[in-house]
Coordinates of C-alpha atoms in Angstrom, one line a residue:
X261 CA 166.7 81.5 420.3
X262 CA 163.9 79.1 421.5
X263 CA 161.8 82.7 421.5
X264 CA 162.9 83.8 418.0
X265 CA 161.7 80.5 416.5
X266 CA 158.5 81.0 417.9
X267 CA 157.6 84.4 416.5
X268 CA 158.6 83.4 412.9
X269 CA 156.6 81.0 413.1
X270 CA 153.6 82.7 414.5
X271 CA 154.4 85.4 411.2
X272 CA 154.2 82.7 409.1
X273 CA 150.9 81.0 410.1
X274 CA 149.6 84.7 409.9
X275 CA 150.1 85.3 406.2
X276 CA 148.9 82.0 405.3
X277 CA 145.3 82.9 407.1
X278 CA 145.2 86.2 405.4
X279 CA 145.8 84.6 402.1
X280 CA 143.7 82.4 402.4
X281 CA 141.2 84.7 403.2
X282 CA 141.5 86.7 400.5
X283 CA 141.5 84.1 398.5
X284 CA 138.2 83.3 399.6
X285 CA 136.9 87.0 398.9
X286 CA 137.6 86.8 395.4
X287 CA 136.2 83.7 394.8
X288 CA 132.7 84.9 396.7
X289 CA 132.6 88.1 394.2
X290 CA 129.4 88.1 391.9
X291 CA 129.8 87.7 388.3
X292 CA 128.5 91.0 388.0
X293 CA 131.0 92.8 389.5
X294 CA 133.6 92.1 386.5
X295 CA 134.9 95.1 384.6
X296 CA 132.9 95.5 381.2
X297 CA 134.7 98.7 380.2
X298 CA 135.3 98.8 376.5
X299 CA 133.0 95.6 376.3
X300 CA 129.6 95.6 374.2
X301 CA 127.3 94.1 377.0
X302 CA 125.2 91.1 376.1
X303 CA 122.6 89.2 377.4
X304 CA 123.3 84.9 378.4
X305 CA 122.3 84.0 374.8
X306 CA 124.7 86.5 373.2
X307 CA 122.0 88.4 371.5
X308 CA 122.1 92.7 372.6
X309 CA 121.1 93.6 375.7
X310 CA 117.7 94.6 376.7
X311 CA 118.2 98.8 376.8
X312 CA 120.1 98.1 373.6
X313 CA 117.3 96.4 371.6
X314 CA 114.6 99.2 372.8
X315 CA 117.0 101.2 371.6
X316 CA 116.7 100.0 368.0
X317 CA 112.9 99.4 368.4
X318 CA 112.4 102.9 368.9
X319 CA 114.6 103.8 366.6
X320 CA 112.6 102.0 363.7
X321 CA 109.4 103.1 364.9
X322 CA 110.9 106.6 364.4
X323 CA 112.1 106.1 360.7
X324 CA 108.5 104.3 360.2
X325 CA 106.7 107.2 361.2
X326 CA 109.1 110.1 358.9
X327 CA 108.2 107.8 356.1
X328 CA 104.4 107.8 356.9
X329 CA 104.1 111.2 357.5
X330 CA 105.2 112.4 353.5
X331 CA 103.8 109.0 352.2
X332 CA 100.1 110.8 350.5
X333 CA 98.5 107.2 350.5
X334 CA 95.4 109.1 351.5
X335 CA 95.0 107.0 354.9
X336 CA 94.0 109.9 357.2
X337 CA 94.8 107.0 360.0
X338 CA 98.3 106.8 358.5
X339 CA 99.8 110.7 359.9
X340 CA 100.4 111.8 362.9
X341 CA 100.6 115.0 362.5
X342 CA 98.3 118.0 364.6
X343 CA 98.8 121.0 363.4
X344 CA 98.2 124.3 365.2
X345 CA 95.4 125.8 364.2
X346 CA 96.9 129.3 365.0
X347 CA 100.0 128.7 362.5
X348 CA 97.5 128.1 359.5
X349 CA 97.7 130.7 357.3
X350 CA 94.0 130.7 356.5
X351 CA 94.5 133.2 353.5
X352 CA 96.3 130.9 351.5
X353 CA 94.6 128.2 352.5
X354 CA 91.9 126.2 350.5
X355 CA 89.5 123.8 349.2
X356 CA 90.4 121.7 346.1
X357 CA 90.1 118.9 343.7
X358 CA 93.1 117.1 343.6
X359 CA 93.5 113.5 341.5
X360 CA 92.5 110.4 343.4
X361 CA 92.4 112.8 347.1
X362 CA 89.2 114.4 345.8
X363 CA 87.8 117.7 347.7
X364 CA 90.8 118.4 350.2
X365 CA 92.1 121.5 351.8
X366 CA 95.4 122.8 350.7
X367 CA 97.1 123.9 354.2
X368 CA 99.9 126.7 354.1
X369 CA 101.2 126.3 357.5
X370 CA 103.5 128.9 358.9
X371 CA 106.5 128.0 361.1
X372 CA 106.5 128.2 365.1
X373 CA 106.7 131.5 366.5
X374 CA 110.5 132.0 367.2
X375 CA 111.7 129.3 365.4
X376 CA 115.5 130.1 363.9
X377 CA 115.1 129.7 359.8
X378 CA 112.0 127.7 360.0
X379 CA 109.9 127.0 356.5
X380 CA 106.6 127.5 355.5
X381 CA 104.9 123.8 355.5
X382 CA 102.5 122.6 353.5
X383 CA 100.0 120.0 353.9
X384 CA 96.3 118.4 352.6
X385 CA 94.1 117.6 355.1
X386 CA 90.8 115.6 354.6
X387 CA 88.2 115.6 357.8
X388 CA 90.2 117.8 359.5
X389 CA 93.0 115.5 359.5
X390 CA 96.2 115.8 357.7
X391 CA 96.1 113.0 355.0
X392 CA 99.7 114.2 353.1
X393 CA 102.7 116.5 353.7
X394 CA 104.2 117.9 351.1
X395 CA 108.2 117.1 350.9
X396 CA 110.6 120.4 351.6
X397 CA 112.7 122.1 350.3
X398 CA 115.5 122.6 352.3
X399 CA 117.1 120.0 354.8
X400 CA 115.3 119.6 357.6
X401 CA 112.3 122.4 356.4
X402 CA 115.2 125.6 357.1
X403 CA 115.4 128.0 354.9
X404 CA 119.2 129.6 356.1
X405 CA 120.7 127.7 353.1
X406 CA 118.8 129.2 350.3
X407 CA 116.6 131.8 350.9
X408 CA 116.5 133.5 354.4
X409 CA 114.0 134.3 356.7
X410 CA 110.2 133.3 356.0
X411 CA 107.9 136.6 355.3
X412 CA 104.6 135.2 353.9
X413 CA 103.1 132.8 351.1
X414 CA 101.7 135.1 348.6
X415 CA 99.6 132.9 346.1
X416 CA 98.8 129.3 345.6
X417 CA 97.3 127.3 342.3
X418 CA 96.5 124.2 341.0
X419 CA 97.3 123.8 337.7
X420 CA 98.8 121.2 335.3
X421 CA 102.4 122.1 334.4
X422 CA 103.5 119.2 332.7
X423 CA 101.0 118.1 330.5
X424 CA 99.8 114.9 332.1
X425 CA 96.0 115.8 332.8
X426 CA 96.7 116.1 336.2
X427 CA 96.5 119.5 338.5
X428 CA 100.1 119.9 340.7
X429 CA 100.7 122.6 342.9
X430 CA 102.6 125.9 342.6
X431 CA 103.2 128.2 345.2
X432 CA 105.1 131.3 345.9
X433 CA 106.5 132.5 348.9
X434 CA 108.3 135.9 350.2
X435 CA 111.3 135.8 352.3
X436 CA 113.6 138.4 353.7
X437 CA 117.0 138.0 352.7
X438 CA 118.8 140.6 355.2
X439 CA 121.4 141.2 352.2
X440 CA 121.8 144.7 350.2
X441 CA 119.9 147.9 350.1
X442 CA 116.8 146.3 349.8
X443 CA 117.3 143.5 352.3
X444 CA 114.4 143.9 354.4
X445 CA 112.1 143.4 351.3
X446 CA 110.2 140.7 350.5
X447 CA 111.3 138.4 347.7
X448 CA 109.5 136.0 345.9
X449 CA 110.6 132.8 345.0
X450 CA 108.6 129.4 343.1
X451 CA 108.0 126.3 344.3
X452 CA 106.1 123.4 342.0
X453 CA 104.9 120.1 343.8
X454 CA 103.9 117.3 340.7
X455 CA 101.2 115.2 341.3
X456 CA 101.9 111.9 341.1
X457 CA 100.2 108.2 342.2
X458 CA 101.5 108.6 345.6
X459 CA 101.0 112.1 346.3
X460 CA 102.8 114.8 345.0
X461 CA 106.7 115.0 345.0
X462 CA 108.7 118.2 345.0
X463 CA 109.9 119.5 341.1
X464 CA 113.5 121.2 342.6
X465 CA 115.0 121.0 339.0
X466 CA 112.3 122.8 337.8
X467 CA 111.6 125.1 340.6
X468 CA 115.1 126.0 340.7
X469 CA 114.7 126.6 336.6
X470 CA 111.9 128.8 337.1
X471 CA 113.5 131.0 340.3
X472 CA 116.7 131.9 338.1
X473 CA 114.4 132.6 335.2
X474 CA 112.2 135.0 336.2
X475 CA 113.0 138.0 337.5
X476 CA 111.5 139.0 340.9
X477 CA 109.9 141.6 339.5
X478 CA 107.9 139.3 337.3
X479 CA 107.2 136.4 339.5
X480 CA 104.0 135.4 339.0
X481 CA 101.6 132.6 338.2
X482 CA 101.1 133.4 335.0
X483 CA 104.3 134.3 334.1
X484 CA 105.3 131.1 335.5
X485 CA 102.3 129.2 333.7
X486 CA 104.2 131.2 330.5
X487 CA 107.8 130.2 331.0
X488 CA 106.8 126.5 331.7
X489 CA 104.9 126.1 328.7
X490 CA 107.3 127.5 326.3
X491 CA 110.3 125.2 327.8

């Protein structure tokens, strides 16, 4: 009996060790170990964490730049844009006076080699820097929405569509639309940029008018010079 008493005893003085031990361990864990799953992690003073706010620096340094790059304030300092000089389409490419920019060269610049649905670009670019881009057409400069594959820009001009003393920008471009018999032909389809104070903005209401207008057949400059003018 005398032995019995002894060994419950000794049980009991061993759980109250190891509890106390492990009570111990938990109160020596770092702060850092606590579970944050679920939980936005902030810094002492509350504010976001330090990747976070990079995060959103980077993010508005991004946004900055997209404006920049279509603002035509004629800072050359202002773009960062360097484009190839193998995608410029030299042909249709050229020197002009445009409003407040003065003598700058009007860039047709293909898309990258392999590129799925890419656009043609275009920019002006003053001592050999680009100084404007021109807005696109389609969302995000593809072409998969509206007009297929890009084939070639036939003919530029500057010339004043709307009557405000001021030469804007018409273009026409040939793409491959894959559909019918004659799918693999080029088609030619309008696009007018108006000059404005800022640059020049893209006329969709009035390039769309002109595109379902005139028939492919007929696009042209002056036929487009014609159509506008009588509208």
């Amino acid at each position: 009996m005398k032995r019995k008493v002894i060994l419950i005893a000794a049980a009991i003085l061993t759980l109250s060790i190891t509890a106390g031990c492990q009570n111990q361990k938990a109160e020596n864990l770092p702060k850092e170990s606590e579970a944050t799953s679920g939980i936005d992690i902030k810094n002492e003073t509350g504010n976001q964490s330090k990747d976070q706010v990079v995060s959103n620096s980077e993010k508005e340094e991004t946004e900055t730049e997209t404006e920049t790059a279509s603002s035509g304030d004629g800072d050359s300092s202002g773009l960062d844009v360097k484009p190839d000089e193998n995608r410029i389409i030299l042909e249709q490419s050229f020197h002009a006076e445009l409003g407040d920019w003065g003598d700058v060269r009007f860039v047709s610049y293909a898309p990258a080699a392999g590129s799925d649905f890419e656009d043609v670009s275009f920019y002006l670019m003053k001592n050999d820097k680009v100084v404007f881009a021109f807005p696109y057409y389609g969302e995000n400069n593809k072409t998969d929405q509206y007009a297929g594959l890009f084939d070639s820009v036939e003919s530029v001009a500057f010339h004043d569509v709307n009557g405000d003393n001021i030469k804007d920008v018409i273009v026409i471009i040939n793409y491959i639309t894959g559909a019918g018999p004659q799918g693999m032909e080029p088609r030619p389809k309008a696009r007018i940029f108006l000059a404005d104070k800022k640059g020049f903005i893209l006329a969709k209401d009035m390039t769309d008018d002109v595109n379902d207008h005139i028939e492919e057949k007929d696009m042209s400059m002056g036929h487009i010079y014609d159509y506008l003018k009588n509208k």
